[in-house]
Tab-separated table of C-alpha atoms in Angstrom:
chain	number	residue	atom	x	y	z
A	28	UNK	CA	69.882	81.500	82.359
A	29	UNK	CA	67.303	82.014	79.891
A	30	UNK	CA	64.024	83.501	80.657
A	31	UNK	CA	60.805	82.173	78.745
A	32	UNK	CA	59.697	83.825	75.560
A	33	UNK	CA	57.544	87.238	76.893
A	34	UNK	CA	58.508	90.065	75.026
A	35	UNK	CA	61.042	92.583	75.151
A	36	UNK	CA	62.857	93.122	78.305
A	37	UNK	CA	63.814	96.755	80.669
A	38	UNK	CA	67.001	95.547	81.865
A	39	UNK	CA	68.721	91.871	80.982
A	40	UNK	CA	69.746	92.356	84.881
A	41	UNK	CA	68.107	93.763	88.205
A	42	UNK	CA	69.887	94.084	91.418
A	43	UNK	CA	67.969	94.855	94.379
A	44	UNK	CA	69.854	96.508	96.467
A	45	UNK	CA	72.611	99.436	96.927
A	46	UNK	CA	75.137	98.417	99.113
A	47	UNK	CA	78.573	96.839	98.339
A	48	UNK	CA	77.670	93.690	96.847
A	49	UNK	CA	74.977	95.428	94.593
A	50	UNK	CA	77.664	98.160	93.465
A	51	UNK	CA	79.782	95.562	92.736
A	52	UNK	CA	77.872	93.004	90.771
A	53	UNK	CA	76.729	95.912	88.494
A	54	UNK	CA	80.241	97.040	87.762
A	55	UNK	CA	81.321	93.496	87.099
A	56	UNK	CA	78.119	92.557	84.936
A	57	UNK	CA	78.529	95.927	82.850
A	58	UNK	CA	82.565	95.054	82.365
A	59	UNK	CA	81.005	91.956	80.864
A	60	UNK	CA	79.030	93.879	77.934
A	61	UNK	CA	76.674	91.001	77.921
A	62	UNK	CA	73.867	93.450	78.659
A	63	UNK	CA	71.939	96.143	80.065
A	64	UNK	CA	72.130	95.996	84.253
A	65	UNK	CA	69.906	98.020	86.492
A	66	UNK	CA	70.401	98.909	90.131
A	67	UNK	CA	67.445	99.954	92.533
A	68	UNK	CA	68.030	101.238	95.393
A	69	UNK	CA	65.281	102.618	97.723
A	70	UNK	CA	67.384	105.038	100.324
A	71	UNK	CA	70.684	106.391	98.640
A	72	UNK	CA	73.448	104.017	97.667
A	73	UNK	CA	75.555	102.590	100.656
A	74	UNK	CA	73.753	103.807	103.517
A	75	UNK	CA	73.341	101.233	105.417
A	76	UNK	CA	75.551	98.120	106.317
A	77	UNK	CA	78.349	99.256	103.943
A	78	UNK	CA	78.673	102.565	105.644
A	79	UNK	CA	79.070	101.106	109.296
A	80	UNK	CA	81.707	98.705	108.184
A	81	UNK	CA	84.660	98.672	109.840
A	82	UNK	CA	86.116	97.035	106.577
A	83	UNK	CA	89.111	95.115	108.032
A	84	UNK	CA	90.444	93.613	104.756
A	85	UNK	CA	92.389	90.576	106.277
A	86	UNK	CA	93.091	88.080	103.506
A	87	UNK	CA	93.921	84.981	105.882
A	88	UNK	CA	90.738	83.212	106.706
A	89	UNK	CA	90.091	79.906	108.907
A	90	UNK	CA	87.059	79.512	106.841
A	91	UNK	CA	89.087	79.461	103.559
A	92	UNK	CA	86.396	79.820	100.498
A	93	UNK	CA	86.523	83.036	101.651
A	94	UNK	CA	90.185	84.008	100.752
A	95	UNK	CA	89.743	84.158	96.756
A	96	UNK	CA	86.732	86.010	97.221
A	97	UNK	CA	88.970	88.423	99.648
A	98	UNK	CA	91.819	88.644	96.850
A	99	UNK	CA	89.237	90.047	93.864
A	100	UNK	CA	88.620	92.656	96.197
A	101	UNK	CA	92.119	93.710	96.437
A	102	UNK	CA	92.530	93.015	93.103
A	103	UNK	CA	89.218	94.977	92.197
A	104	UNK	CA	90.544	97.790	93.926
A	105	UNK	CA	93.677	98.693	91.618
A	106	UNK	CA	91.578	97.864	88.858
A	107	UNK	CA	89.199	101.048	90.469
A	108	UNK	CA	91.960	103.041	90.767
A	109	UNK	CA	93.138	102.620	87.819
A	110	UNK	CA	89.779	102.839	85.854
A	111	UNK	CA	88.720	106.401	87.456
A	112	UNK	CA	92.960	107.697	87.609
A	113	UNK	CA	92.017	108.303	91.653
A	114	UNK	CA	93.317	106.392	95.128
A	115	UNK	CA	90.967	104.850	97.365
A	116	UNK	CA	93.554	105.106	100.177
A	117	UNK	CA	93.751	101.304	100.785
A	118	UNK	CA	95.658	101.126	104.221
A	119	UNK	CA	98.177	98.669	104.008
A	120	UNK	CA	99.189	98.384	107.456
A	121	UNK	CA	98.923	94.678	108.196
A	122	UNK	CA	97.565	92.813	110.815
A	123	UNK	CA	98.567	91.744	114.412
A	124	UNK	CA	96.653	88.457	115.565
A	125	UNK	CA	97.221	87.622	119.216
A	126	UNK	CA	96.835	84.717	121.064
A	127	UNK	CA	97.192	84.439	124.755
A	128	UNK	CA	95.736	81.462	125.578
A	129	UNK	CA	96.636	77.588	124.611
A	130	UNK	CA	93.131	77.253	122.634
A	131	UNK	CA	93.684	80.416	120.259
A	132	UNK	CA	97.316	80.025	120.217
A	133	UNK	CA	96.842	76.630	118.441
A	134	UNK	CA	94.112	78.350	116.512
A	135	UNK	CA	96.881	80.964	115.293
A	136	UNK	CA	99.067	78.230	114.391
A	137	UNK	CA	96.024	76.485	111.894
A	138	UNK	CA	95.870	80.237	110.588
A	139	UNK	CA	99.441	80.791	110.066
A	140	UNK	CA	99.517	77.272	108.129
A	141	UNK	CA	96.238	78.451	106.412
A	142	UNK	CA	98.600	81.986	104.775
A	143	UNK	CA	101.628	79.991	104.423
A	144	UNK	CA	100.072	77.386	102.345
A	145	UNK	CA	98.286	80.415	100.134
A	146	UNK	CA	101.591	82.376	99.836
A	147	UNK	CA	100.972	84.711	102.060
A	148	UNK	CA	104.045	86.052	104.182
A	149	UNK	CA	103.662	85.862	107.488
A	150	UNK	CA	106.229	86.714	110.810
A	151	UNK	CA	106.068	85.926	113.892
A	152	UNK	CA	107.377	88.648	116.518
A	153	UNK	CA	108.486	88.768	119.729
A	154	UNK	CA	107.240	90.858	122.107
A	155	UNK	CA	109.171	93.878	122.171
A	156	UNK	CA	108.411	93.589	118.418
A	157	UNK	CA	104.848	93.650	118.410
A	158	UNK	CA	104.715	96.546	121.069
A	159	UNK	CA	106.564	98.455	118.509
A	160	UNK	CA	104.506	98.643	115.796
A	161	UNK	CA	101.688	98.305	118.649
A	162	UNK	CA	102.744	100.769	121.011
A	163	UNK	CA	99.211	100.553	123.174
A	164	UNK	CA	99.431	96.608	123.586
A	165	UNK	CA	99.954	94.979	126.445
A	166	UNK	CA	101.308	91.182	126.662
A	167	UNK	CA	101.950	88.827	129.238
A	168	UNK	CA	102.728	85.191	129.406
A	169	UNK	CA	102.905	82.915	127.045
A	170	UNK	CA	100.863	85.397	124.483
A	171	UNK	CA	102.304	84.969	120.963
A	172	UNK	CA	101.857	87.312	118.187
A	173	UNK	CA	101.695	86.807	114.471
A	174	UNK	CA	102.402	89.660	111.632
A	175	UNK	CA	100.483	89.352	108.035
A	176	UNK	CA	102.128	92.557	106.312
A	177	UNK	CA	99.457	92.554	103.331
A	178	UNK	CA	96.692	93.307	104.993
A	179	UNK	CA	94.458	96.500	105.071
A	180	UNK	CA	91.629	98.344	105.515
A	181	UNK	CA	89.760	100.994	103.565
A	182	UNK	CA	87.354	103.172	103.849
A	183	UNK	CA	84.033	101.468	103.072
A	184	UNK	CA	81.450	104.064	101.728
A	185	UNK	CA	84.618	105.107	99.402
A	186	UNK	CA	85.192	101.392	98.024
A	187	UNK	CA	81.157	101.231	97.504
A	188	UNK	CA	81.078	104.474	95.507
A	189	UNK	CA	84.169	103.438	93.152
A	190	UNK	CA	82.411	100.521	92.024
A	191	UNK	CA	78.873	102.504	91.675
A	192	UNK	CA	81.020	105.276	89.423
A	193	UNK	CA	83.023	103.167	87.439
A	194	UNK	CA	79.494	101.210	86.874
A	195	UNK	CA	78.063	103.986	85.713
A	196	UNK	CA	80.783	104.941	83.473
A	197	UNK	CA	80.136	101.123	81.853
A	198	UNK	CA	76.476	102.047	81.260
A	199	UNK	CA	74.778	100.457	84.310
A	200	UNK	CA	71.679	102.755	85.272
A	201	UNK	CA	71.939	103.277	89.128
A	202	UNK	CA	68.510	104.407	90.692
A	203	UNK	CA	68.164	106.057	93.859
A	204	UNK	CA	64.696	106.447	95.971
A	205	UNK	CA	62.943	103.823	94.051
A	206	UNK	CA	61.704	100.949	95.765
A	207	UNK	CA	60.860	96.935	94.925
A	208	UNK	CA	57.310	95.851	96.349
A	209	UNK	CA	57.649	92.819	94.809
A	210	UNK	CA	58.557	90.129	92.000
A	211	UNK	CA	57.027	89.539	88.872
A	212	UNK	CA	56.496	85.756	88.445
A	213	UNK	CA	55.489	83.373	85.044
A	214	UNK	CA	55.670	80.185	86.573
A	215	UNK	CA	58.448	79.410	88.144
A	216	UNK	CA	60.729	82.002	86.710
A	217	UNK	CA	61.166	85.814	88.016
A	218	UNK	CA	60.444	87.620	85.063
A	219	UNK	CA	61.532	91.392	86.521
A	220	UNK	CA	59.917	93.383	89.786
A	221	UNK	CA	57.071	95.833	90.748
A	222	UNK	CA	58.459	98.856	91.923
A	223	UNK	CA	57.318	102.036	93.381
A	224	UNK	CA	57.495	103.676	90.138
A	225	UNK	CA	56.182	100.762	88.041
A	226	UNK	CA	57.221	97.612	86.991
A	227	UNK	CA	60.588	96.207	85.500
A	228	UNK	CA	61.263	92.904	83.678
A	229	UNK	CA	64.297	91.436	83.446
A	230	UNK	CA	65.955	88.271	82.059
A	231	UNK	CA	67.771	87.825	85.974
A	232	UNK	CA	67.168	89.504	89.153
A	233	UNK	CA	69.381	89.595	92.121
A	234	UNK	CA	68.674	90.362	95.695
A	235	UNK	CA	71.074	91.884	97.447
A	236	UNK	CA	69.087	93.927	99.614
A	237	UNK	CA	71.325	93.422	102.793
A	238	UNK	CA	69.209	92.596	105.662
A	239	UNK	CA	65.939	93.343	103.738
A	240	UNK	CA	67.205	90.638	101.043
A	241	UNK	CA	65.027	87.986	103.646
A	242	UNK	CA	61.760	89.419	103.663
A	243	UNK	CA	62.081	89.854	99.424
A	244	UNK	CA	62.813	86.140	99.440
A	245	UNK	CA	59.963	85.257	101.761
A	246	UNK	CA	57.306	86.781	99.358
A	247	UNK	CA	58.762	83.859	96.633
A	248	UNK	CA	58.496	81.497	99.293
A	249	UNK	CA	62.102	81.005	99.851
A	250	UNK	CA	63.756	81.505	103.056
A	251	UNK	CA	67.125	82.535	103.462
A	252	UNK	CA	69.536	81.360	105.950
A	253	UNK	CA	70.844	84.207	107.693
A	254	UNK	CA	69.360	86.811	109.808
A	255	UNK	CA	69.857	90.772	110.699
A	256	UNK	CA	72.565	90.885	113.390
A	257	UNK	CA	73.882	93.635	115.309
A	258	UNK	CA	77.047	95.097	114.548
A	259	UNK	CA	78.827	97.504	116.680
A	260	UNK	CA	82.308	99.430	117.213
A	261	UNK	CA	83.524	102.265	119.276
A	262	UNK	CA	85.959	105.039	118.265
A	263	UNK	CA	88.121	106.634	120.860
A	264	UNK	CA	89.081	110.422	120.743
A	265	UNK	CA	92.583	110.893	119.124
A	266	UNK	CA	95.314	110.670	121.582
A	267	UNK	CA	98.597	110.094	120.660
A	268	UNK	CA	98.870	106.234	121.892
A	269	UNK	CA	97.870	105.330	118.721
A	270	UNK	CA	100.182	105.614	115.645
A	271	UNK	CA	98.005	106.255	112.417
A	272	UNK	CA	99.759	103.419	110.886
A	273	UNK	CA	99.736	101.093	113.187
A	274	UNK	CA	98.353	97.354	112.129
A	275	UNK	CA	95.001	96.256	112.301
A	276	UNK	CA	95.046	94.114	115.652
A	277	UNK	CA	93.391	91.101	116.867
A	278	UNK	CA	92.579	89.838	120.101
A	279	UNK	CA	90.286	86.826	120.261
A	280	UNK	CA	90.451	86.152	124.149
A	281	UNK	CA	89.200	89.630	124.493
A	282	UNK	CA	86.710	88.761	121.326
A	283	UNK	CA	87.829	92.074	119.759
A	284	UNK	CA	89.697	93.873	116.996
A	285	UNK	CA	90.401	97.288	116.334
A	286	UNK	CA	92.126	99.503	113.840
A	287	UNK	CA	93.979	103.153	113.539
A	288	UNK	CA	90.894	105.852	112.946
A	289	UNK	CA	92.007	109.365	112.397
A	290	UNK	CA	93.895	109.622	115.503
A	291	UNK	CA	92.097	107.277	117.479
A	292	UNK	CA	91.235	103.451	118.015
A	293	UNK	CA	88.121	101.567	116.313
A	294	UNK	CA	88.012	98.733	118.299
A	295	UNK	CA	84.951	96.079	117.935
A	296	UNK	CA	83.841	93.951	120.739
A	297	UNK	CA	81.601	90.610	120.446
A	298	UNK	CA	78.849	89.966	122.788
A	299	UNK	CA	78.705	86.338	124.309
A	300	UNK	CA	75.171	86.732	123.304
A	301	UNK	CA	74.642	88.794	120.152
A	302	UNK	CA	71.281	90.091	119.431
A	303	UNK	CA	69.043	90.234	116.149
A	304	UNK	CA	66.522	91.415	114.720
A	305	UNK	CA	63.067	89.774	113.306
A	306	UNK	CA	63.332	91.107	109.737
A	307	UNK	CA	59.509	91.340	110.070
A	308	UNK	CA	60.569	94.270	112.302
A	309	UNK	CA	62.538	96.199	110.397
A	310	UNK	CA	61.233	99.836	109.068
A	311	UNK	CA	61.906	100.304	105.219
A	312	UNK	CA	65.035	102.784	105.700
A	313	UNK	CA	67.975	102.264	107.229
A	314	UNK	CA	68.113	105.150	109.852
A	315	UNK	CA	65.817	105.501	113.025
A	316	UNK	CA	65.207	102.471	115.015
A	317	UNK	CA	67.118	101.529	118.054
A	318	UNK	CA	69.576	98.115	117.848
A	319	UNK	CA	69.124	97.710	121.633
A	320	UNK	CA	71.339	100.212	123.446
A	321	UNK	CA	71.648	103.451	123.501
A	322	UNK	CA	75.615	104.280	122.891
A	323	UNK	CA	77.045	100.395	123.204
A	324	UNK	CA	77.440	100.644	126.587
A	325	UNK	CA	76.363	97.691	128.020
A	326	UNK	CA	78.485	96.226	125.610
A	327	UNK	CA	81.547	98.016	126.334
A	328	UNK	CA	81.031	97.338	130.179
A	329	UNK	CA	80.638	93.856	129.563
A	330	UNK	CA	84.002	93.089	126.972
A	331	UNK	CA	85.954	96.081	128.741
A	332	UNK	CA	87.854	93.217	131.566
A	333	UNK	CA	89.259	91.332	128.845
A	334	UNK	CA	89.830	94.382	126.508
A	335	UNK	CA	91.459	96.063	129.544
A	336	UNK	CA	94.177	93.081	129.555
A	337	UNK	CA	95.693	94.020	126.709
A	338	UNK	CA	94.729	97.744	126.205
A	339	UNK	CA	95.458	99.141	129.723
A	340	UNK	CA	94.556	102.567	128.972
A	341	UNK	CA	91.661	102.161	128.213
A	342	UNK	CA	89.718	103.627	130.838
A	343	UNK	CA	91.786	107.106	130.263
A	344	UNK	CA	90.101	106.953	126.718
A	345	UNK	CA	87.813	109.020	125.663
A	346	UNK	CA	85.103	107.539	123.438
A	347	UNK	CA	84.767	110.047	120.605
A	348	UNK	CA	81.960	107.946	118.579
A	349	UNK	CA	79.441	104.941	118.807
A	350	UNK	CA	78.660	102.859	115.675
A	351	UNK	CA	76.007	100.040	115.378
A	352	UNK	CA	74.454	98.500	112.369
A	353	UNK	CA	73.298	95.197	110.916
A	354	UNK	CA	75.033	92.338	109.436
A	355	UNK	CA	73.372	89.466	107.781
A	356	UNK	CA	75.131	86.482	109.316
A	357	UNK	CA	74.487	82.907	108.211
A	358	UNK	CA	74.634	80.045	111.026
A	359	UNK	CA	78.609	79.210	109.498
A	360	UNK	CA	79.313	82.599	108.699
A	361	UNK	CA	79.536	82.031	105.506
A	362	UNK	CA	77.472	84.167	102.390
A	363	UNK	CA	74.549	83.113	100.750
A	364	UNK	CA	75.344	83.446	97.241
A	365	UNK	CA	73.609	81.772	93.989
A	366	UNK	CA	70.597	80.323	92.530
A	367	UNK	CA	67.931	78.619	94.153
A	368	UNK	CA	66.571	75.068	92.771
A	369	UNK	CA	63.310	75.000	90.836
A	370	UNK	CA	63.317	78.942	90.418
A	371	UNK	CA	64.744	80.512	87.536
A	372	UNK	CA	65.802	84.349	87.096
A	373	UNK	CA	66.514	84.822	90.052
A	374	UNK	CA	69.935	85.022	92.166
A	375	UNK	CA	71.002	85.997	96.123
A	376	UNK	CA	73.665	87.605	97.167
A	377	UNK	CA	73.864	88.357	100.584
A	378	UNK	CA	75.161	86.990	104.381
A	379	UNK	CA	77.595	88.878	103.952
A	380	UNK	CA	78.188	87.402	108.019
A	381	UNK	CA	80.820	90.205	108.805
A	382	UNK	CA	83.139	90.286	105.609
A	383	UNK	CA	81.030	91.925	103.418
A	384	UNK	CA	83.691	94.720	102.632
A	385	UNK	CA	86.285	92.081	102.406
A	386	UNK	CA	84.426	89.739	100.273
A	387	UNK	CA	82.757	92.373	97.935
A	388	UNK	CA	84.943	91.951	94.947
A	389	UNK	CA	84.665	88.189	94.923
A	390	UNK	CA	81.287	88.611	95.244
A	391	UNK	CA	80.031	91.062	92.392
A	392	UNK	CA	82.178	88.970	90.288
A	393	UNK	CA	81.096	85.420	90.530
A	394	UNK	CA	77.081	86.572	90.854
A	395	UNK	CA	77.757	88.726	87.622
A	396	UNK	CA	79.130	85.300	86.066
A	397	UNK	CA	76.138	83.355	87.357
A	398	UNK	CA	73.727	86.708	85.849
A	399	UNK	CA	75.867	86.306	82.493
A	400	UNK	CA	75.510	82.747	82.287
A	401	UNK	CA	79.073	82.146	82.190
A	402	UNK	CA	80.877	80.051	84.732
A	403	UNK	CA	81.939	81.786	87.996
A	404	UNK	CA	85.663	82.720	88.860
A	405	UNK	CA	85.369	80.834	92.432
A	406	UNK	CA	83.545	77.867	93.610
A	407	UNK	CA	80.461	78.871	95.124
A	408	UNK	CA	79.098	75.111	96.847
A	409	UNK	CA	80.542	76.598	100.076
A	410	UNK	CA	77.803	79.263	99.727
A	411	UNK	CA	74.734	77.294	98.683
A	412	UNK	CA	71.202	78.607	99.715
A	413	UNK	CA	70.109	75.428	100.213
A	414	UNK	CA	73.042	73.979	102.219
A	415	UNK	CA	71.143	74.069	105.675
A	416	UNK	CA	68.440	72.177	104.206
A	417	UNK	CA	64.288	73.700	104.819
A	418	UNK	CA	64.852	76.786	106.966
A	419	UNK	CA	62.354	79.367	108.773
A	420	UNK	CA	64.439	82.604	108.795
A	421	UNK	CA	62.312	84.112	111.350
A	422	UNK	CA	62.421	81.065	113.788
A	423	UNK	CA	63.985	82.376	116.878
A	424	UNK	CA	65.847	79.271	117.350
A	425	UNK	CA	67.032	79.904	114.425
A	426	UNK	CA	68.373	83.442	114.983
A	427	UNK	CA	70.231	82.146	117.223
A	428	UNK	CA	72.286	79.519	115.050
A	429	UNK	CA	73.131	82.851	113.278
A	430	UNK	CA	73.645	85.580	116.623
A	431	UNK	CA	75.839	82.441	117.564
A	432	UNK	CA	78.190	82.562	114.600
A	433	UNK	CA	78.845	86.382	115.124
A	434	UNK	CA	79.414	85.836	119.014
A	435	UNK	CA	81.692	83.222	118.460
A	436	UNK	CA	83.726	84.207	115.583
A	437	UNK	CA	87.303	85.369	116.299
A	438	UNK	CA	89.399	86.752	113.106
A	439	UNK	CA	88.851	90.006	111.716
C-alpha cells in the first residue's frame, strides 16, 4: 500500500484506537520490522470494551472464519508469555454447551461436526457427568451436553496489556490522552491524522477505535456496518456452588453463558430485544453515560425464568457486581476488517460483534499483514466492509439488523 510521493512520514503506521485489536495490530506490525507503528489512544489503553469483556475464548464457532482467527489468539498468547518470561493465567477449563431443546440440540450436533472436522476433541457426557464438573446445573429431559476440553478464558485487560508491553518492547510508540479529530486526506488516499496535539502522517492508518471507529469513518464518508451494542453480565457473590475450575457453560434456551469468577458465577444474559446506541450519541470517553438501566435489572428479571431452569439457586444468589459496556456488532456478527475500495491508506478493524477477546490475535495479525503490504495469514472476504452493500450506520432500521445479531446469537 503505497502512499503518494509527499515527503517524509511520522509513523509508516497509525492505529486509532487502544483496545485489544489496536494493542494487537501494533505488536504484530512491530514483530514485522517493516516500520515505525504508532498507537493513539485518547482515554488510557483498554478502558473500554476490552475491559468489560467477559473473554470466553471458545475455539468452536458455527460461524467458522472465525476459528483461525480464535487459534492466533491462543497461539499469540504463549508467544506473550514467552516474550515477557510471565503467565497470563489462561484458564483452561473447557466448555459445557447445553442443549435442551430439539432446535439447539441439532444446532449442537452442526457444532460438534464443526470441532470434529477442525481437530478439536470433543465428549459428550451424560448427565451425572456434566453435573460433576458442573455441580450448580440442573438438567432435565432430553437435555444433552457436549464437553470441548481446550477451551478458556482469560482475563481481558491482562491479554490487552501483554500485547501493548511486548509492543513497546518492539519499538511501537503507544500514546495515551491524545486524541484524533480527524484524517488528513490528498485525494483519495489518508495521508496520516489531525490530532489534539498536532498532526501525524502516515503511509497507513487503521481505525480501530471500538465503537467510536463509526463516527471516524463517517467524516471520510464511509459508513461502517456495525453499530454500538449493549453488553452486559452479572457476577454473583462467592459461594461455594461454584468450583473455581469449573467449565465455561452454555445455555442457549436460556440465551446465556457464564463462567467461574473468583468464587462466584459471571453469567451473561441476551435480551430478546437488545438495545444500541446512535454513535452520534456517544460522549468522547468511555465512562459516564447510562446504557439504559441502572444495575441490569430489568434484564435479569426478564432472562431469570429460563436461567432459573437450569441454575435453580439462583434466587439464593447474591449479585456481588453489575457489568455493561458496548460491543460493535455487525448485522452477521461477523468483524469488519480491511480496506475499503477507492480509498487508499487507510484500514478498519473493528465489529468485533462479541468475540473481540477471542478474535484479537487473528485480528492484529492479518490487519498488520494488510498495513505491511504482505498477504494476510487468514482469508478476510468473510469480513469485507463492503459486503452489505451502501449502508447508513445510524439508520435505526439498521441498528436493528445489528441489536438483532447480538439477541439472537447463542455460542459463547
Amino acid at each position: 500500500m503505497s502512499a503518494p510521493a509527499n515527503g517524509s512520514h511520522q509513523a509508516d503506521l497509525v492505529i486509532v484506537g487502544g483496545g485489544i485489536f489496536g494493542c494487537s495490530i501494533a505488536w504484530h506490525y512491530a514483530r514485522l520490522g517493516v516500520g515505525r507503528v504508532l498507537l493513539l489512544e485518547r482515554d488510557i489503553l483498554a478502558c473500554a470494551a476490552t475491559s468489560c469483556a467477559a473473554a470466553l475464548l471458545t475455539r468452536a464457532r458455527v460461524k467458522t472464519a472465525l476459528m483461525v482467527l480464535i487459534a492466533q489468539t491462543y497461539a499469540d498468547i504463549a508467544a506473550l508469555e514467552a516474550e515477557l518470561d510471565e503467565t497470563l493465567d489462561l484458564h483452561r477449563v473447557g466448555s459445557l454447551h447445553v442443549a435442551a431443546s430439539a432446535l439447539h440440540r441439532r444446532e449442537l450436533q452442526d457444532l460438534v461436526g464443526v470441532a470434529e472436522r477442525a481437530g478439536l476433541r470433543v465428549d459428550w457426557l451424560t448427565a451425572d457427568d456434566a453435573i460433576w464438573r458442573v455441580p450448580w446445573l440442573n438438567l432435565e429431559g432430553d437435555a444433552v451436553t457436549a464437553f470441548m476440553p481446550d477451551d478458556g478464558f482469560i482475563d481481558p485487560y491482562r491479554l490487552a496489556m501483554a500485547y501493548a508491553r511486548a509492543a513497546r518492547r518492539c519499538g511501537a510508540e503507544l500514546r495515551q490522552g491524545v486524541a484524533v479529530t480527524g484524517f488528513l486526506r490528498q485525494g483519495d488516499w489518508i495521508s496520516g491524522v489531525a490530532t489534539t496535539q498536532g498532526p501525524v502522517h502516515a503511509a497507513c492508518v487503521v481505525d480501530a477505535a471500538g465503537a467510536w471507529a463509526g463516527l471516524l469513518a463517517a467524516s471520510l464518508g464511509v459508513g461502517l456496518p456495525m453499530a454500538p451494542v449493549r453488553s452486559q453480565y452479572w457476577i454473583t457473590a462467592p459461594d461455594p456452588l461454584f468450583p473455581p475450575d469449573h467449565p465455561i457453560t452454555i445455555l442457549p434456551d436460556a440465551r446465556a453463558y457464564s463462567r467461574p469468577d473468583l468464587g462466584g458465577l459471571l453469567f451473561g444474559l441476551r435480551e430478546r430485544q437488545s438495545v444500541s446506541i446512535d454513535p452520534r450519541r456517544l460522549p468522547c470517553t468511555s465512562s459516564g453515560f447510562a446504557l439504559g438501566e441502572a444495575g441490569g435489572h430489568s434484564s435479569l428479571e426478564g432472562g431469570a425464568p429460563a436461567l432459573r431452569r437450569f441454575l435453580p439457586a439462583l434466587d439464593q444468589l447474591g449479585i456481588a457486581h453489575y457489568i455493561a459496556g458496548l460491543s460493535t456488532y455487525t448485522p452477521d456478527g461477523l468483524p469488519i476488517l480491511g480496506a475499503v475500495a477507492g480509498l487508499g491508506g487507510f484500514l478498519a478493524a473493528t465489529g468485533c460483534s462479541g468475540a473481540g477477546i477471542a478474535t484479537a490475535g487473528g485480528v492484529g495479525a492479518s490487519i498488520a499483514a494488510l498495513a505491511a503490504e504482505r498477504t494476510p495469514p487468514f482469508d478476510l472476504a468473510p469480513f469485507r466492509i463492503d459486503r452489505f452493500g451502501p449502508i447508513n450506520p445510524f439508520n435505526m432500521e439498521f441498528r436493528r439488523r445489528c441489536e438483532q445479531a447480538r439477541s439472537n446469537k447463542s455460542s459463547g
